[in-house]
Coordinates of C-alpha atoms and ligand atoms in Angstrom, one line a residue:
M3 CA -0.5 -10.9 34.4
N4 CA 1.3 -8.3 32.1
A5 CA -0.8 -7.5 29.1
P6 CA -1.4 -4.0 29.0
L7 CA -4.1 -4.0 26.4
F8 CA -6.1 -6.5 27.3
E9 CA -6.2 -5.8 31.3
K10 CA -7.1 -1.9 29.7
L11 CA -10.3 -3.4 27.7
N12 CA -11.1 -5.8 31.2
T13 CA -11.0 -2.8 33.6
Y14 CA -13.2 -0.9 30.5
K15 CA -15.6 -3.8 30.2
D16 CA -16.8 -4.2 33.9
S17 CA -16.8 -0.5 34.4
D18 CA -19.9 1.4 34.4
V19 CA -19.5 3.1 31.6
Y20 CA -22.1 3.5 28.7
P21 CA -21.0 3.6 25.4
F22 CA -22.7 5.8 23.2
H23 CA -19.7 5.0 20.8
M24 CA -19.3 1.7 17.9
P25 CA -19.4 -0.7 17.6
G26 CA -23.1 -0.8 17.3
H27 CA -23.7 -3.8 19.1
K28 CA -23.0 -1.9 22.7
M29 CA -20.6 -3.8 24.0
G30 CA -21.9 -6.8 23.7
R31 CA -26.1 -5.6 24.5
G32 CA -27.0 -6.2 21.1
I33 CA -25.4 -9.5 20.4
D34 CA -25.7 -13.1 21.1
I35 CA -23.0 -15.3 20.3
K36 CA -22.1 -17.8 22.7
D37 CA -18.4 -19.4 22.7
V38 CA -17.5 -17.3 19.7
F39 CA -13.6 -18.9 19.7
A40 CA -15.0 -22.3 19.1
M41 CA -16.7 -21.0 16.0
D42 CA -13.2 -19.1 15.0
I43 CA -12.3 -22.0 12.2
T44 CA -10.7 -21.9 9.0
E45 CA -11.8 -22.9 5.6
I46 CA -11.9 -26.7 6.4
D47 CA -14.1 -28.9 4.4
G48 CA -17.7 -27.9 3.4
F49 CA -17.3 -24.1 5.1
D50 CA -16.7 -22.2 2.0
N51 CA -14.3 -19.2 0.8
L52 CA -14.9 -15.7 1.2
H53 CA -12.7 -14.9 -1.9
H54 CA -14.7 -18.1 -3.9
A55 CA -17.9 -18.5 -2.3
E56 CA -20.0 -21.1 -3.6
G57 CA -21.4 -23.0 -1.0
V58 CA -22.7 -21.6 2.9
I59 CA -20.8 -18.3 2.6
D60 CA -22.8 -17.4 -0.5
E61 CA -25.7 -18.5 0.6
A62 CA -25.2 -16.4 4.0
Q63 CA -24.2 -13.2 1.4
K64 CA -27.5 -13.9 -0.6
M65 CA -29.7 -13.7 2.1
C66 CA -27.6 -10.5 3.1
A67 CA -28.3 -8.6 -0.3
K68 CA -32.1 -9.7 -0.2
T69 CA -32.4 -8.2 3.7
F70 CA -30.5 -4.9 2.4
G71 CA -32.5 -4.8 -0.6
A72 CA -29.0 -5.0 -2.8
E73 CA -29.0 -7.4 -5.9
E74 CA -25.3 -9.2 -5.1
S75 CA -24.0 -8.5 -1.7
F76 CA -20.0 -9.7 -0.3
F77 CA -19.3 -9.8 3.6
I78 CA -16.1 -7.6 4.7
V79 CA -13.9 -8.8 6.9
N80 CA -11.3 -5.6 6.8
G81 CA -14.1 -2.9 7.4
S82 CA -15.5 -0.4 4.7
S83 CA -12.3 0.8 4.2
S84 CA -11.2 -2.3 2.2
G85 CA -14.4 -2.2 0.4
I86 CA -13.6 1.6 -0.8
I87 CA -10.5 0.4 -1.7
A88 CA -11.7 -2.8 -3.6
A89 CA -14.4 -0.6 -5.5
I90 CA -12.1 2.2 -7.0
M91 CA -9.3 -0.6 -8.2
S92 CA -12.3 -2.6 -9.6
I93 CA -12.8 0.9 -11.4
C94 CA -9.8 2.4 -12.4
G95 CA -6.9 1.8 -13.5
D96 CA -3.6 3.7 -14.0
G97 CA -3.9 7.1 -14.7
E98 CA -7.5 6.9 -14.6
K99 CA -9.7 9.8 -14.0
I100 CA -12.6 9.7 -10.5
I101 CA -14.7 12.6 -9.2
I102 CA -14.0 12.6 -5.5
A103 CA -16.4 14.2 -3.0
R104 CA -13.7 16.4 -1.0
N105 CA -14.9 14.7 2.5
S106 CA -14.2 11.7 1.7
H107 CA -12.6 9.2 4.1
K108 CA -9.0 8.3 4.1
S109 CA -9.8 5.0 2.8
V110 CA -10.8 6.6 -1.0
M111 CA -7.1 8.6 -1.6
D112 CA -5.3 5.3 0.1
G113 CA -7.7 4.0 -3.2
L114 CA -5.9 6.2 -5.3
V115 CA -2.2 5.4 -4.3
L116 CA -3.2 2.0 -4.6
S117 CA -4.9 2.6 -8.3
G118 CA -3.0 4.7 -9.7
A119 CA -6.6 6.8 -10.6
N120 CA -6.0 10.7 -10.5
P121 CA -8.9 12.6 -8.6
S122 CA -11.0 15.9 -9.4
Y123 CA -12.9 17.1 -6.9
V124 CA -16.5 17.9 -5.5
M125 CA -16.6 20.2 -3.4
P126 CA -19.5 20.0 -0.1
E127 CA -21.1 22.3 0.7
I128 CA -21.0 23.8 4.1
V129 CA -24.2 24.1 6.1
E130 CA -23.7 27.6 7.5
E131 CA -25.7 26.6 10.5
Y132 CA -23.3 24.3 12.3
N133 CA -20.4 25.3 10.2
V134 CA -19.5 21.7 9.1
F135 CA -19.2 20.0 5.8
G136 CA -22.5 18.6 4.3
A137 CA -23.9 16.8 1.3
V138 CA -23.0 17.4 -2.4
S139 CA -24.8 19.3 -4.9
T140 CA -26.3 17.5 -7.9
E141 CA -25.8 20.5 -9.4
E142 CA -22.2 20.6 -8.9
V143 CA -21.6 17.1 -9.6
E144 CA -23.0 17.2 -13.4
K145 CA -20.6 20.3 -13.6
V146 CA -17.9 18.3 -12.4
C147 CA -18.7 15.0 -14.5
N148 CA -18.9 17.5 -17.7
E149 CA -15.3 18.7 -17.3
N150 CA -14.5 15.4 -16.7
P151 CA -16.3 13.7 -19.3
E152 CA -13.5 10.6 -19.5
A153 CA -14.2 9.9 -15.5
K154 CA -14.9 6.8 -15.3
A155 CA -16.8 7.0 -11.6
V156 CA -18.1 9.1 -8.8
I157 CA -17.6 8.6 -5.5
I158 CA -18.9 10.4 -2.3
V159 CA -19.7 10.2 1.1
S160 CA -23.6 9.6 2.1
P161 CA -24.4 10.0 5.5
T162 CA -21.5 11.6 6.5
F163 CA -20.0 11.0 10.1
E164 CA -22.5 13.9 11.3
G165 CA -25.8 12.3 9.4
I166 CA -25.9 14.5 6.4
V167 CA -27.5 12.7 3.3
S168 CA -26.8 13.7 -0.1
D169 CA -30.0 13.4 -3.2
I170 CA -28.4 9.8 -4.2
D171 CA -31.3 9.7 -6.7
S172 CA -30.5 12.9 -8.6
I173 CA -26.4 12.0 -8.5
A174 CA -27.3 8.6 -9.6
N175 CA -29.3 9.9 -12.6
I176 CA -26.4 12.6 -13.3
V177 CA -23.5 9.9 -13.4
H178 CA -25.5 6.9 -15.4
Q179 CA -26.5 9.3 -18.5
R180 CA -22.8 10.0 -18.5
N181 CA -22.0 6.0 -18.4
M182 CA -20.0 6.4 -15.1
L183 CA -20.5 4.5 -12.1
L184 CA -22.0 5.7 -8.6
I185 CA -20.2 4.4 -5.4
V186 CA -21.8 6.1 -2.1
D187 CA -19.6 5.3 0.6
S188 CA -22.4 4.3 3.5
A189 CA -20.1 3.2 6.2
H190 CA -22.3 5.2 8.4
G191 CA -26.0 4.4 7.0
P192 CA -26.1 0.2 7.1
H193 CA -29.1 1.1 9.8
M194 CA -31.0 3.5 7.8
H195 CA -33.2 0.3 5.8
F196 CA -34.6 -0.6 8.8
N197 CA -37.2 2.0 9.6
S198 CA -38.8 5.0 7.2
Y199 CA -37.9 7.8 10.1
F200 CA -34.2 7.3 8.7
P201 CA -33.1 8.2 5.1
K202 CA -33.5 6.3 2.2
T203 CA -30.5 4.3 1.5
A204 CA -27.8 4.5 -1.1
I205 CA -28.8 1.0 -2.5
E206 CA -32.5 1.7 -2.7
C207 CA -31.4 5.3 -4.6
G208 CA -29.8 3.6 -7.3
A209 CA -25.6 3.9 -6.5
D210 CA -24.2 1.0 -8.0
I211 CA -21.7 -0.2 -5.4
V212 CA -22.7 1.0 -1.7
I213 CA -20.2 0.5 1.1
E214 CA -21.5 0.0 4.9
S215 CA -20.1 -0.5 8.0
L216 CA -22.6 -3.2 9.8
H217 CA -20.4 -2.2 13.2
K218 CA -20.4 1.2 13.3
T219 CA -24.7 1.6 13.7
L220 CA -25.8 -2.4 13.6
P221 CA -25.4 -4.9 16.3
C222 CA -22.0 -6.2 14.7
P223 CA -18.3 -6.6 15.8
T224 CA -15.6 -4.3 14.5
Q225 CA -14.6 -4.8 11.4
A226 CA -17.5 -6.3 10.3
S227 CA -18.7 -4.3 6.5
V228 CA -20.9 -5.3 3.8
L229 CA -20.4 -4.2 0.2
H230 CA -23.2 -4.6 -1.7
I231 CA -24.1 -4.1 -5.5
S232 CA -27.1 -3.5 -8.3
G233 CA -27.5 -2.9 -11.5
T234 CA -25.3 -4.3 -14.6
R235 CA -22.9 -1.5 -14.9
V236 CA -20.2 -2.9 -12.4
N237 CA -17.6 -5.4 -13.1
R238 CA -18.3 -7.9 -10.8
E239 CA -15.9 -10.9 -11.6
R240 CA -13.0 -8.0 -11.0
L241 CA -14.4 -6.2 -8.3
K242 CA -14.2 -10.0 -6.8
K243 CA -10.6 -9.6 -7.4
C244 CA -10.1 -6.8 -6.0
L245 CA -11.3 -7.6 -2.4
A246 CA -9.5 -11.1 -2.6
M247 CA -6.4 -8.6 -2.7
V248 CA -6.9 -6.5 0.0
Q249 CA -8.6 -8.4 2.3
T250 CA -7.0 -11.1 4.3
S251 CA -6.4 -14.7 2.6
S252 CA -7.8 -15.8 6.1
P253 CA -10.7 -14.3 6.6
S254 CA -12.5 -14.4 10.0
Y255 CA -15.3 -16.8 10.2
I256 CA -16.7 -15.2 13.4
F257 CA -16.9 -12.0 11.3
M258 CA -18.6 -13.6 8.7
A259 CA -20.9 -15.2 10.8
A260 CA -21.7 -12.2 13.5
I261 CA -22.7 -10.5 9.9
D262 CA -24.9 -13.8 9.1
K263 CA -26.3 -13.5 12.5
C264 CA -26.9 -9.8 12.3
R265 CA -28.8 -10.2 9.3
D266 CA -31.1 -12.9 10.8
Y267 CA -31.8 -10.6 13.8
L268 CA -32.8 -8.4 11.3
D269 CA -35.1 -10.1 9.5
N270 CA -36.5 -11.6 12.7
Q271 CA -36.5 -9.2 15.5
G272 CA -35.6 -5.7 13.1
K273 CA -38.7 -4.8 12.7
T274 CA -39.9 -4.6 16.2
D275 CA -36.7 -3.5 17.6
F276 CA -36.0 -0.9 14.9
E277 CA -39.5 0.6 15.8
S278 CA -38.6 0.6 20.0
Y279 CA -35.4 2.3 18.7
V280 CA -37.1 4.9 16.8
I281 CA -39.5 6.1 20.1
R282 CA -36.4 6.2 22.3
L283 CA -34.9 8.4 19.2
K284 CA -37.7 10.9 19.7
K285 CA -38.9 11.1 23.0
F286 CA -34.8 11.8 23.6
R287 CA -35.2 14.8 20.8
E288 CA -38.4 16.1 22.7
D289 CA -36.6 15.4 26.2
T290 CA -33.1 17.8 24.9
K291 CA -35.5 20.4 23.1
E292 CA -35.0 23.0 25.7
L293 CA -31.5 23.0 25.9
K294 CA -30.2 26.2 26.3
N295 CA -26.3 26.1 25.5
L296 CA -26.4 23.2 23.7
R297 CA -27.5 22.5 20.1
L298 CA -28.6 18.9 18.8
M299 CA -28.8 18.5 15.0
D300 CA -31.7 17.8 13.3
D301 CA -33.7 18.1 10.4
S302 CA -34.6 21.7 10.2
I303 CA -30.9 21.8 7.9
V304 CA -32.3 19.8 5.4
G305 CA -33.4 22.0 2.5
K306 CA -30.3 24.7 3.2
N307 CA -27.3 24.3 1.9
N308 CA -28.1 21.3 -0.5
V309 CA -28.5 19.1 2.3
F310 CA -31.1 16.5 1.0
D311 CA -32.3 14.7 4.3
Y312 CA -30.7 13.8 7.6
D313 CA -30.3 10.7 9.9
L314 CA -31.8 11.5 13.2
G315 CA -30.1 8.4 14.6
K316 CA -26.9 10.3 14.9
L317 CA -27.1 12.3 18.3
V318 CA -24.5 15.5 17.3
F319 CA -24.5 18.3 19.9
F320 CA -22.5 22.0 18.9
S321 CA -22.0 24.8 21.3
D322 CA -21.6 28.1 19.7
S323 CA -19.1 28.9 22.3
I324 CA -18.0 26.5 24.6
N325 CA -15.1 23.7 23.8
C326 CA -16.9 20.5 23.4
I327 CA -13.8 18.3 24.2
E328 CA -14.7 19.7 27.5
I329 CA -18.3 18.3 27.1
G330 CA -16.8 14.6 26.2
D331 CA -14.5 15.0 29.4
I332 CA -17.4 15.5 31.4
L333 CA -19.3 13.3 30.2
R334 CA -16.5 10.8 31.1
K335 CA -15.6 11.5 34.0
K336 CA -18.7 12.5 36.0
Y337 CA -21.6 10.8 33.8
K338 CA -19.5 7.4 33.1
I339 CA -20.6 8.4 29.6
E340 CA -18.2 7.8 26.6
L341 CA -18.8 9.5 23.6
E342 CA -17.7 8.9 19.9
M343 CA -16.1 12.1 19.3
S344 CA -15.5 15.7 20.5
C345 CA -14.1 18.1 18.8
P346 CA -13.7 21.9 19.5
T347 CA -17.3 22.3 17.8
H348 CA -19.3 19.7 18.6
C349 CA -19.3 16.1 20.1
I350 CA -21.0 13.0 18.8
A351 CA -23.1 10.0 20.4
M352 CA -23.7 7.2 17.8
T353 CA -26.8 5.5 19.2
S354 CA -28.2 1.5 17.6
V355 CA -30.6 -0.2 17.7
S356 CA -28.8 -1.7 21.2
D357 CA -28.9 1.2 22.8
T358 CA -30.7 1.0 26.0
Q359 CA -33.6 3.2 27.3
D360 CA -31.4 3.2 30.5
G361 CA -28.6 4.3 28.6
F362 CA -30.9 6.8 26.3
D363 CA -32.3 8.0 30.0
R364 CA -28.4 8.7 31.0
L365 CA -27.5 10.8 28.5
R366 CA -30.3 13.0 28.6
N367 CA -30.1 13.7 32.0
A368 CA -26.3 14.3 31.9
I369 CA -27.0 16.6 28.4
I370 CA -29.4 18.4 30.6
D371 CA -27.8 19.2 33.5
I372 CA -24.3 20.1 31.9
D373 CA -26.5 22.6 29.8
K374 CA -27.2 24.2 32.5
T375 CA -23.6 25.0 34.0
L376 CA -21.9 26.0 30.2
D377 CA -21.3 28.8 31.8
T378 CA -18.7 27.7 33.9
I379 CA -16.9 25.7 30.8
E380 CA -13.4 26.7 29.2
K381 CA -14.9 29.3 25.9
R382 CA -13.4 28.7 22.8
K383 CA -12.9 30.6 20.0
N384 CA -15.4 30.0 16.4
V385 CA -13.6 29.7 13.1
S386 CA -15.1 29.7 9.9
F387 CA -13.3 27.0 7.4
V388 CA -12.4 28.0 3.9
F389 CA -11.5 25.1 1.4
P390 CA -10.0 26.5 -1.5
K391 CA -10.4 24.1 -4.8
P392 CA -7.3 21.7 -5.1
V393 CA -5.4 22.2 -7.7
V394 CA -4.1 18.7 -8.4
K395 CA -0.6 18.0 -10.1
V396 CA 0.3 14.6 -10.2
S397 CA -1.2 11.9 -9.0
P398 CA -1.6 11.1 -5.2
R399 CA 0.4 7.5 -6.6
I400 CA 2.8 9.5 -8.2
A401 CA 3.2 12.0 -5.0
F402 CA 3.2 8.9 -2.7
Y403 CA 6.2 7.3 -4.0
S404 CA 8.3 10.3 -4.8
K405 CA 11.1 11.6 -2.6
S406 CA 10.0 14.4 -0.4
T407 CA 11.6 16.8 1.6
D408 CA 10.1 19.1 4.3
V409 CA 10.0 23.0 4.0
C410 CA 8.7 25.9 5.8
L411 CA 4.9 26.7 5.4
K412 CA 6.2 30.3 4.5
D413 CA 8.5 28.7 1.9
S414 CA 5.7 26.3 0.4
I415 CA 4.1 28.6 -2.3
G416 CA 4.2 26.9 -5.4
E417 CA 5.5 23.2 -4.3
I418 CA 3.7 20.4 -4.7
S419 CA 2.4 18.8 -1.5
A420 CA 4.1 15.5 -0.2
E421 CA 0.9 14.9 2.6
Y422 CA -1.9 15.6 3.8
V423 CA -2.6 18.6 5.7
I424 CA -6.0 18.2 7.6
P425 CA -7.9 20.7 9.7
Y426 CA -9.8 19.1 12.5
P427 CA -12.6 19.6 12.5
P428 CA -14.6 19.2 9.9
G429 CA -11.7 16.7 8.9
I430 CA -11.1 17.2 5.2
P431 CA -8.0 17.9 3.8
L432 CA -7.0 21.6 3.1
I433 CA -4.2 19.8 1.2
S434 CA -3.4 16.6 -0.4
P435 CA -0.6 14.5 -1.9
G436 CA -0.2 15.7 -5.3
E437 CA -1.5 19.2 -5.3
K438 CA -0.1 22.5 -5.6
I439 CA 0.4 24.6 -2.2
T440 CA -1.4 28.0 -3.4
A441 CA -0.6 31.5 -1.4
Q442 CA -4.8 31.0 -0.4
I443 CA -3.6 27.4 1.4
V444 CA -0.7 28.8 3.2
N445 CA -3.1 32.0 4.3
T446 CA -5.8 30.0 5.2
L447 CA -3.4 27.5 7.2
D448 CA -2.0 29.9 8.8
K449 CA -5.3 31.8 9.7
Y450 CA -6.3 28.3 11.4
I451 CA -2.9 27.4 13.0
N452 CA -3.5 31.3 14.9
D453 CA -7.0 30.3 16.1
N454 CA -5.7 26.9 17.3
V455 CA -7.2 24.6 15.2
N456 CA -6.4 21.3 15.5
I457 CA -4.0 20.1 12.0
I458 CA -3.6 16.8 11.8
G459 CA -0.6 15.6 9.2
M460 CA 2.4 18.4 9.4
K461 CA 5.6 17.4 9.7
N462 CA 6.4 19.0 13.3
S463 CA 4.1 19.9 16.2
L464 CA 5.3 23.4 15.9
L465 CA 3.2 23.2 12.5
E466 CA 6.0 25.3 10.8
K467 CA 6.9 22.4 8.1
I468 CA 5.4 20.9 5.2
S469 CA 6.5 18.0 3.2
V470 CA 7.0 18.9 -0.1
L471 CA 8.1 16.5 -3.5
M472 CA 11.5 17.2 -4.6
Ligands
LIG927 C1 -16.9 8.0 6.1 C2 -16.5 6.7 6.2 N1 -15.8 6.3 5.5 C3 -15.5 5.0 5.7 C4 -14.9 4.4 7.0 C5 -14.2 3.1 7.1 O1 -14.9 2.2 7.5 P1 -14.1 1.4 8.7 O2 -13.7 1.5 10.1 O3 -15.2 0.3 8.7 O4 -13.2 0.8 7.6 C6 -15.3 5.4 7.9 C7 -14.6 5.3 9.3 O5 -14.5 5.4 10.1 C8 -15.8 6.3 7.6 O6 -16.0 7.6 8.6

């Protein structure tokens, strides 16, 4: 055999590694679908069509809406990215305004290019204790809505990758008073509806469109997502057309069946299994509360820096002095635990209802062990992030289709960027296509480069050049 990807996956599957990463079924532990390929069909008679659902898919989607507390739900087989893009396209046409939280996922920016919409940004607050971006404040949303009364919609992310939740109830009120729609990217929050240990979901709080990646935190395969709708503001027919545009015309019955099966699991076993999951999470947090060097993010941040609530299902470990990439490496090599993400300041273990007690015990023992030996691990510099408010000069769509040229960073002041420049962490664009490059941005970027912050998006590995519009 010479199938490198297949072989590598097989080796990983057969290893003793425990996955504290997505998808939420945890490498088959939480999913029980036998003979998947025997169910891999196309739209044969009697099996409905995702893009004109009126039969069995329609029935399954209606049951899904009921389980998640939405009025209507649509299965998505291309991940939440396509749901986000379709949501934006269904509301904003070329040149129309949309208000966007700056910590949005890349798919939001792709939605701008595809729709032609013009962004105005809401800057999320920095959670000072951890130096990560968190919630957007209701006041800031109100201010930006007042400055842009013609905007069609507001889109924010809640919970964030790290689990930070914004006050969706109040934000929905502000947005609706101005006849705008609220879209919430809840890619990381589909589990929250199933136990009160977790924050209220965006659908429960009155958002119009909520997109959830079931694959991230529920027992569902990668790519399986759902878009939920509530209320009368959404043009549902146009949204359906947009979903059909951005998704394949051959949606996988395996993914759709897996969403349906996951919903059935939640209806029947969800309550009991989520109670056990919450017990495991609480025990993990209790057992690790004496860590000396690492800090596990918890709900003590609620109420500070506009953090409205916190998803305790995310295990986010911070260190003030140690490079957390090292922690990810040690967990992998010594303890056979694979995390979702490690970056210099923190690392994230993604948990789900499908995690076993054995998995939690392994992580707890490893973290306690590592915490004792941290003095021997490579130190890093602490960096404070500064994010100037963007100055949008041309729409992302125009920037995307314009000719560009690469210039030295020091010569780029006053030019319009043709690309993203994203310091990671926190993974939020310092500059996006169509925005003016100011002296403040160049100085900030210079500082990050000197501090060895990982910068995504600049043209060359030496980080000297940036692409600007011609
Ligand atoms: C905040 C956020 N939104 C949206 C997405 C896209 O979700 P999906 O991978 O299901 O397309 C991601 C993916 O990582 C994300 O982190």
